[in-house]
XYZ file of C-alpha atoms in Angstrom:
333
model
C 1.102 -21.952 -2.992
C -0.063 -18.144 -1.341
C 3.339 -17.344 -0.240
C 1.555 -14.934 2.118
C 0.168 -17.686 3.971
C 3.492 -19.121 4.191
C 4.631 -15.733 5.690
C 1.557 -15.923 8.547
C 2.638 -19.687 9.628
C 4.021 -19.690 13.159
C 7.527 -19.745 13.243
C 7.931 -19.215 9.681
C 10.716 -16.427 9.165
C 11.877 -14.632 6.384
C 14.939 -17.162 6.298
C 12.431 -20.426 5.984
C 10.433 -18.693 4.101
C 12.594 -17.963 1.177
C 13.911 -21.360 1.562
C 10.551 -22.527 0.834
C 9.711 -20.374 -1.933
C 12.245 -21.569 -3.741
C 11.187 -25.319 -4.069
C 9.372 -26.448 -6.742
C 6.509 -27.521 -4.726
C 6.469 -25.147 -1.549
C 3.880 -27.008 -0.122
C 5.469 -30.653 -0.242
C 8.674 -29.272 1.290
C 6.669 -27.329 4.289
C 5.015 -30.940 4.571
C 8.839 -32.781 4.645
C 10.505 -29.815 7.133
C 7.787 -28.458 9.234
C 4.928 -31.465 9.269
C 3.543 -29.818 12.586
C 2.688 -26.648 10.755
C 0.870 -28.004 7.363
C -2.466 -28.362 9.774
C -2.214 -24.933 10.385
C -2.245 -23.909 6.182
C -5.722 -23.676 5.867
C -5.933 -20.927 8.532
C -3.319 -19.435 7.114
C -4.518 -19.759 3.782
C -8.150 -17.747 5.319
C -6.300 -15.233 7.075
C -4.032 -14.675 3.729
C -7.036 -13.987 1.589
C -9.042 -11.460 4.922
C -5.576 -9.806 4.438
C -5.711 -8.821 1.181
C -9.047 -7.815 0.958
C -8.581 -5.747 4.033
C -5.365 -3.797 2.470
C -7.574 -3.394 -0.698
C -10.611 -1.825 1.025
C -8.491 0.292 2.643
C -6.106 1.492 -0.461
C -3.222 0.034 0.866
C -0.725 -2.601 -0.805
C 1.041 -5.726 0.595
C 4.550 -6.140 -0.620
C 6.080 -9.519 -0.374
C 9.780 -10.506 0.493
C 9.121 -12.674 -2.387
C 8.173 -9.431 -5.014
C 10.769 -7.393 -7.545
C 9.138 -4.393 -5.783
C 10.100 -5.301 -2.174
C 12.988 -2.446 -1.301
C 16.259 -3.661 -1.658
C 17.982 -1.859 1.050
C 15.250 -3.723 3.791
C 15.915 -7.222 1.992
C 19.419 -6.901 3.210
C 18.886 -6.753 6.672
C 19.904 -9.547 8.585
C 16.033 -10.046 9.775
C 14.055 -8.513 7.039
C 10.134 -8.352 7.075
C 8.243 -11.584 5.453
C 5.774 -8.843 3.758
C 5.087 -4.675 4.183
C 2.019 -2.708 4.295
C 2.348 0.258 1.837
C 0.161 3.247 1.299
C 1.408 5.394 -1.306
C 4.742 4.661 -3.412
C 8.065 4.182 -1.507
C 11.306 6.466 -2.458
C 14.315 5.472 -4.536
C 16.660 3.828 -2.531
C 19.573 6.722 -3.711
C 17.261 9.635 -2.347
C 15.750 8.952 0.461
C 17.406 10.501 4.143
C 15.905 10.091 7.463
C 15.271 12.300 9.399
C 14.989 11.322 13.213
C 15.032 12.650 17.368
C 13.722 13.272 20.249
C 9.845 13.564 21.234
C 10.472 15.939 23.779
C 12.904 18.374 21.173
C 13.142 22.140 22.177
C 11.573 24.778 19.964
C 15.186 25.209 18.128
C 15.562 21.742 17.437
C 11.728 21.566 16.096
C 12.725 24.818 14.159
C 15.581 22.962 12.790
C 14.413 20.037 11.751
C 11.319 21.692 9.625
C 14.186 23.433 8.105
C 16.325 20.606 7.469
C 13.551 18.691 5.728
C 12.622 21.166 3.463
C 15.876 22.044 2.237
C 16.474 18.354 1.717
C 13.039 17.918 -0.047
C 13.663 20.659 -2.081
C 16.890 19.510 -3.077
C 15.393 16.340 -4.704
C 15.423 14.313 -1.536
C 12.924 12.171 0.007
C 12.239 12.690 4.235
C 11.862 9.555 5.903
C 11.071 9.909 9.834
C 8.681 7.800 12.088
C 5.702 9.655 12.261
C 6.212 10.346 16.308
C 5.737 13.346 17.915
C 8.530 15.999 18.180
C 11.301 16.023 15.141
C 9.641 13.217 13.652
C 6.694 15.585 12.996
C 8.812 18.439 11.728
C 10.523 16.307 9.067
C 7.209 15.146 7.673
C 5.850 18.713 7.807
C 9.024 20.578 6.566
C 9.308 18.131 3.410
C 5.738 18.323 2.463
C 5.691 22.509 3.051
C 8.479 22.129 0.383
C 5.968 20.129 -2.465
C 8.691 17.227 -1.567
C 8.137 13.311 -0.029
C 8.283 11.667 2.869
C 7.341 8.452 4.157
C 6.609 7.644 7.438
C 7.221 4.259 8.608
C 4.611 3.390 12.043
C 5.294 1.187 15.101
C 1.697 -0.035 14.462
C -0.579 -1.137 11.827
C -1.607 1.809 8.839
C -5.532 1.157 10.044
C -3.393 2.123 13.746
C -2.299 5.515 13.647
C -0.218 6.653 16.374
C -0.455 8.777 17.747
C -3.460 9.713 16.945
C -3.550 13.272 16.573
C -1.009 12.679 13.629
C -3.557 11.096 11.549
C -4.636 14.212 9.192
C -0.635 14.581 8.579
C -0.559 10.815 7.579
C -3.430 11.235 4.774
C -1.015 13.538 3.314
C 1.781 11.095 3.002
C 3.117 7.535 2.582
C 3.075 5.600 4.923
C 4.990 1.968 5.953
C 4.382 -0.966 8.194
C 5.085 -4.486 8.655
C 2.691 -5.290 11.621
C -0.769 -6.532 9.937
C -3.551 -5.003 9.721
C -5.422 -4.189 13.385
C -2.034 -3.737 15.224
C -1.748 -1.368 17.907
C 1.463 0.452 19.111
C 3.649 -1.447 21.598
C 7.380 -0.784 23.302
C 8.719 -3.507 21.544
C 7.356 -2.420 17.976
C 9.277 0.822 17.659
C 12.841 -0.861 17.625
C 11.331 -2.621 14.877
C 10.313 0.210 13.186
C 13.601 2.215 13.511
C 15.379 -0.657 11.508
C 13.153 -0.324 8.512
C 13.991 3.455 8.679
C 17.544 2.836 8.684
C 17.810 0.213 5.742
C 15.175 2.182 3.310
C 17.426 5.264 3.710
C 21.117 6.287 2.215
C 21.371 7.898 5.421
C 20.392 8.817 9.028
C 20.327 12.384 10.543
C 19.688 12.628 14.049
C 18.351 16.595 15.080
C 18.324 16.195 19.016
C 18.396 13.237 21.052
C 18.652 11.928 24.805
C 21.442 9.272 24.982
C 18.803 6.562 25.821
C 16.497 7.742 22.439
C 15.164 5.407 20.136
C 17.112 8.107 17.561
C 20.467 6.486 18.709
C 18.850 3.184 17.871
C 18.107 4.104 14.311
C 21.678 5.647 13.995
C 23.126 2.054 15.232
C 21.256 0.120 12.744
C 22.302 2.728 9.940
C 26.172 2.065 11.025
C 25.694 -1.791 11.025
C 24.403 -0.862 7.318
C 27.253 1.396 6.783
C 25.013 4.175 6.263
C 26.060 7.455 6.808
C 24.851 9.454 10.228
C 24.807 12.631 10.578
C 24.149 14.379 13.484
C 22.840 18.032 15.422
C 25.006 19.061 18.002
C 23.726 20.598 20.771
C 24.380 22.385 24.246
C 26.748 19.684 26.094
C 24.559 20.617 29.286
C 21.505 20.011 27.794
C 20.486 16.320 28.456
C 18.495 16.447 25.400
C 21.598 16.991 22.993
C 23.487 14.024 25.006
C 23.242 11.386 22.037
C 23.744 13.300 18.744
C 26.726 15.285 20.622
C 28.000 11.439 21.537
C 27.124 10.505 17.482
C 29.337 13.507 16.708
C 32.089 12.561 19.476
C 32.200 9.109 18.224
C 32.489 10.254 14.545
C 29.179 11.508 12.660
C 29.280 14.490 10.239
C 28.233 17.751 12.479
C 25.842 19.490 10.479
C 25.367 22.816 11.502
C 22.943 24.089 8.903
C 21.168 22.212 6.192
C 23.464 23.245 3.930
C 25.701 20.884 5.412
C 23.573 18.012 4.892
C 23.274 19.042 1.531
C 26.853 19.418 0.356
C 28.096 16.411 2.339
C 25.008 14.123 0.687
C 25.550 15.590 -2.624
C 22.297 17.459 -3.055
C 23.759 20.664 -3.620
C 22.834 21.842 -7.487
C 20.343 18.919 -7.650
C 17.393 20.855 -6.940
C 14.233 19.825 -8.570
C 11.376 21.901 -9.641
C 7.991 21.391 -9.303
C 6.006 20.888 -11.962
C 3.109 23.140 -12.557
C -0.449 21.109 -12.270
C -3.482 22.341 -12.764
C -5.928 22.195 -10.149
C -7.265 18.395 -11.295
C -4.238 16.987 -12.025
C -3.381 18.258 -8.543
C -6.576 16.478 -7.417
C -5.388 13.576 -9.279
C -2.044 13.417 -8.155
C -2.763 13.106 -4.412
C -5.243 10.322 -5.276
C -2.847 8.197 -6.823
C -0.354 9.571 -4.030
C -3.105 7.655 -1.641
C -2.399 4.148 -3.488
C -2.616 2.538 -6.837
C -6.394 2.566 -8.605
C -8.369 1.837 -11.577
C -9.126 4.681 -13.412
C -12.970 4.116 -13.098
C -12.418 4.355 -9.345
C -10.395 7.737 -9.723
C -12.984 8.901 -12.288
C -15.470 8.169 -9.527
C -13.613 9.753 -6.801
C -13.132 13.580 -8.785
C -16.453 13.164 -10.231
C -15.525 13.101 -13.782
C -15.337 11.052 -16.745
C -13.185 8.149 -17.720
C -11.942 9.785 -20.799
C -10.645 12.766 -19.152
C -9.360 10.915 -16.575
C -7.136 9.175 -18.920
C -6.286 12.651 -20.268
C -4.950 13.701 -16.758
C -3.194 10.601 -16.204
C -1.288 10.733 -19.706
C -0.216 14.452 -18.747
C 0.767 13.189 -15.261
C 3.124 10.405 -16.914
C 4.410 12.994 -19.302
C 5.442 15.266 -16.410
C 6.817 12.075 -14.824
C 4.498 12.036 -11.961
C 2.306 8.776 -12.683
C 2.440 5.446 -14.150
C 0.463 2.931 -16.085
C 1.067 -0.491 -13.560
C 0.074 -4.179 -14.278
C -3.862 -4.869 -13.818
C -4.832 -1.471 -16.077
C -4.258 0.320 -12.647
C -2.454 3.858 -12.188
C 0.447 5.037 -9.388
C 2.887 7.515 -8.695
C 5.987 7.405 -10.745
């Protein structure tokens, strides 16, 4: 039984869903509980199989509640996704910190939260933010100016970028979603999104935001987690610094510099260097950064041979920057 068509079935959550899985015959027991819904398998069943091949034409993976390598810290929300769209490689659940705020920031709080990011990335940490305009933007920018990670998890589908003008910073990092394939952005979506930011990360700092900011909502969802949140203050007459100075108020860590973050996290000391690539492992490395591929395909792609494709990926794994992966196919480590 495609547990992915299971997953598309009306009124199938991730609840029901596991419940099913864990029959012996998943398909008998949808037949017993949910009789109404077996006539709508085979569509499922289609739209299952366009999925996949979609995600695969586009370099993207689908990660299953069901999988070992579905995150941890999003299978313990109360409500977590039946299945995620991944580009890329997600970060260890121990180092990755979000990084979240305002649209509308003021050039200090932009400033800041460029800053923020790249000390953080530097510091061994991985930069998770939301891809939106304003501080979200920053983060993403600041941790890859440092050579570091970040992830950026959408409010729409990865074939949806949004908004649009961000879509040469997403080709330069990973990227998350669990709205299929085709889906645009939408109010209610972004709620969504903000509690897959929360449960991925160890913990939530908000740089400037409005009390009625979708920032505060990822900072409630990390609490409910008990995460930590951290948060920016701000002018108390500037509207704009109304929610982190409440976060603060109501009892997250002030950070003042990224130093702060740092220290109270425990990144201090545990910065990580670099390695030094030469130019076509550096080619390599951002294709495999892209999603997970044969080496014939990679080969293809940098317009050189298998063999010395295999060469770069075995110095890649030795500088602990790839892996070999089921199926003969290559990632990030």
């Amino acid at each position: 039984m495609d547990p992915l068509a299971l997953a598309l079935l009306p009124g199938i959550g991730p609840k029901r869903l596991q419940e099913l899985l864990e029959e012996p015959d998943p398909r008998a027991a949808l037949e017993e509980r949910f009789p109404q819904l077996l006539e709508k398998l085979p569509e499922a069943l289609g739209q299952a199989e366009a999925e996949r091949q979609r995600a695969k034409r586009l370099g993207l993976r689908i990660l299953g509640l069901w999988e070992e390598g579905f995150p941890e810290g999003l299978r313990r929300l109360p409500q977590p996704p039946t299945h995620l769209y991944l580009k890329g490689a997600l970060p260890e659940e121990g180092e990755a910190v979000a990084i979240v705020g305002t649209r509308r920031a003021a050039p200090w709080a932009l400033s800041f939260a460029r800053r923020l990011a790249r000390a953080l990335a530097e510091a061994g940490a991985a930069v998770v933010s939301g891809l939106a305009r304003g501080i979200d933007r920053e983060a993403h920018l600041g941790a890859l100016e440092a050579g570091g990670r970040t992830l950026g998890v959408l409010g729409s589908a990865l074939d949806r970028i949004y908004p649009p003008e961000h879509r040469p910073l997403a080709e330069r990092m990973d990227l998350l979603s669990e709205f299929p394939l085709g889906t645009g952005p939408k109010p209610e979506h972004f709620p969504r999104r903000n509690r897959l930011i929360a449960g991925l990360s160890r913990a939530v700092i908000v740089v400037e935001a409005p009390l009625a900011s979708g920032a505060l909502i990822t900072a409630r969802y990390a609490l409910e987690l008990g995460k930590e949140v951290l948060a920016v203050p701000g002018r108390p007459t500037d509207p704009g610094s109304q929610g982190a100075n409440r976060l603060i108020q109501d009892g997250a860590y002030p950070v003042l510099a990224p130093e702060d973050a740092l220290s109270y996290l425990g990144f201090s000391g545990r910065r990580k260097e670099a390695p030094e690539l030469s130019p076509e492992e550096a080619q390599l490395y951002e294709l495999l950064r892209q999603g997970e591929a044969l080496p014939e395909h990679l080969a293809e792609a940098l317009g050189l041979s298998p063999e010395a494709v295999l060469a770069l990926l075995t110095l890649l794994e030795l500088k602990g920057l790839a892996q070999a992966l089921p199926g003969g196919r290559y990632g990030v480590a």
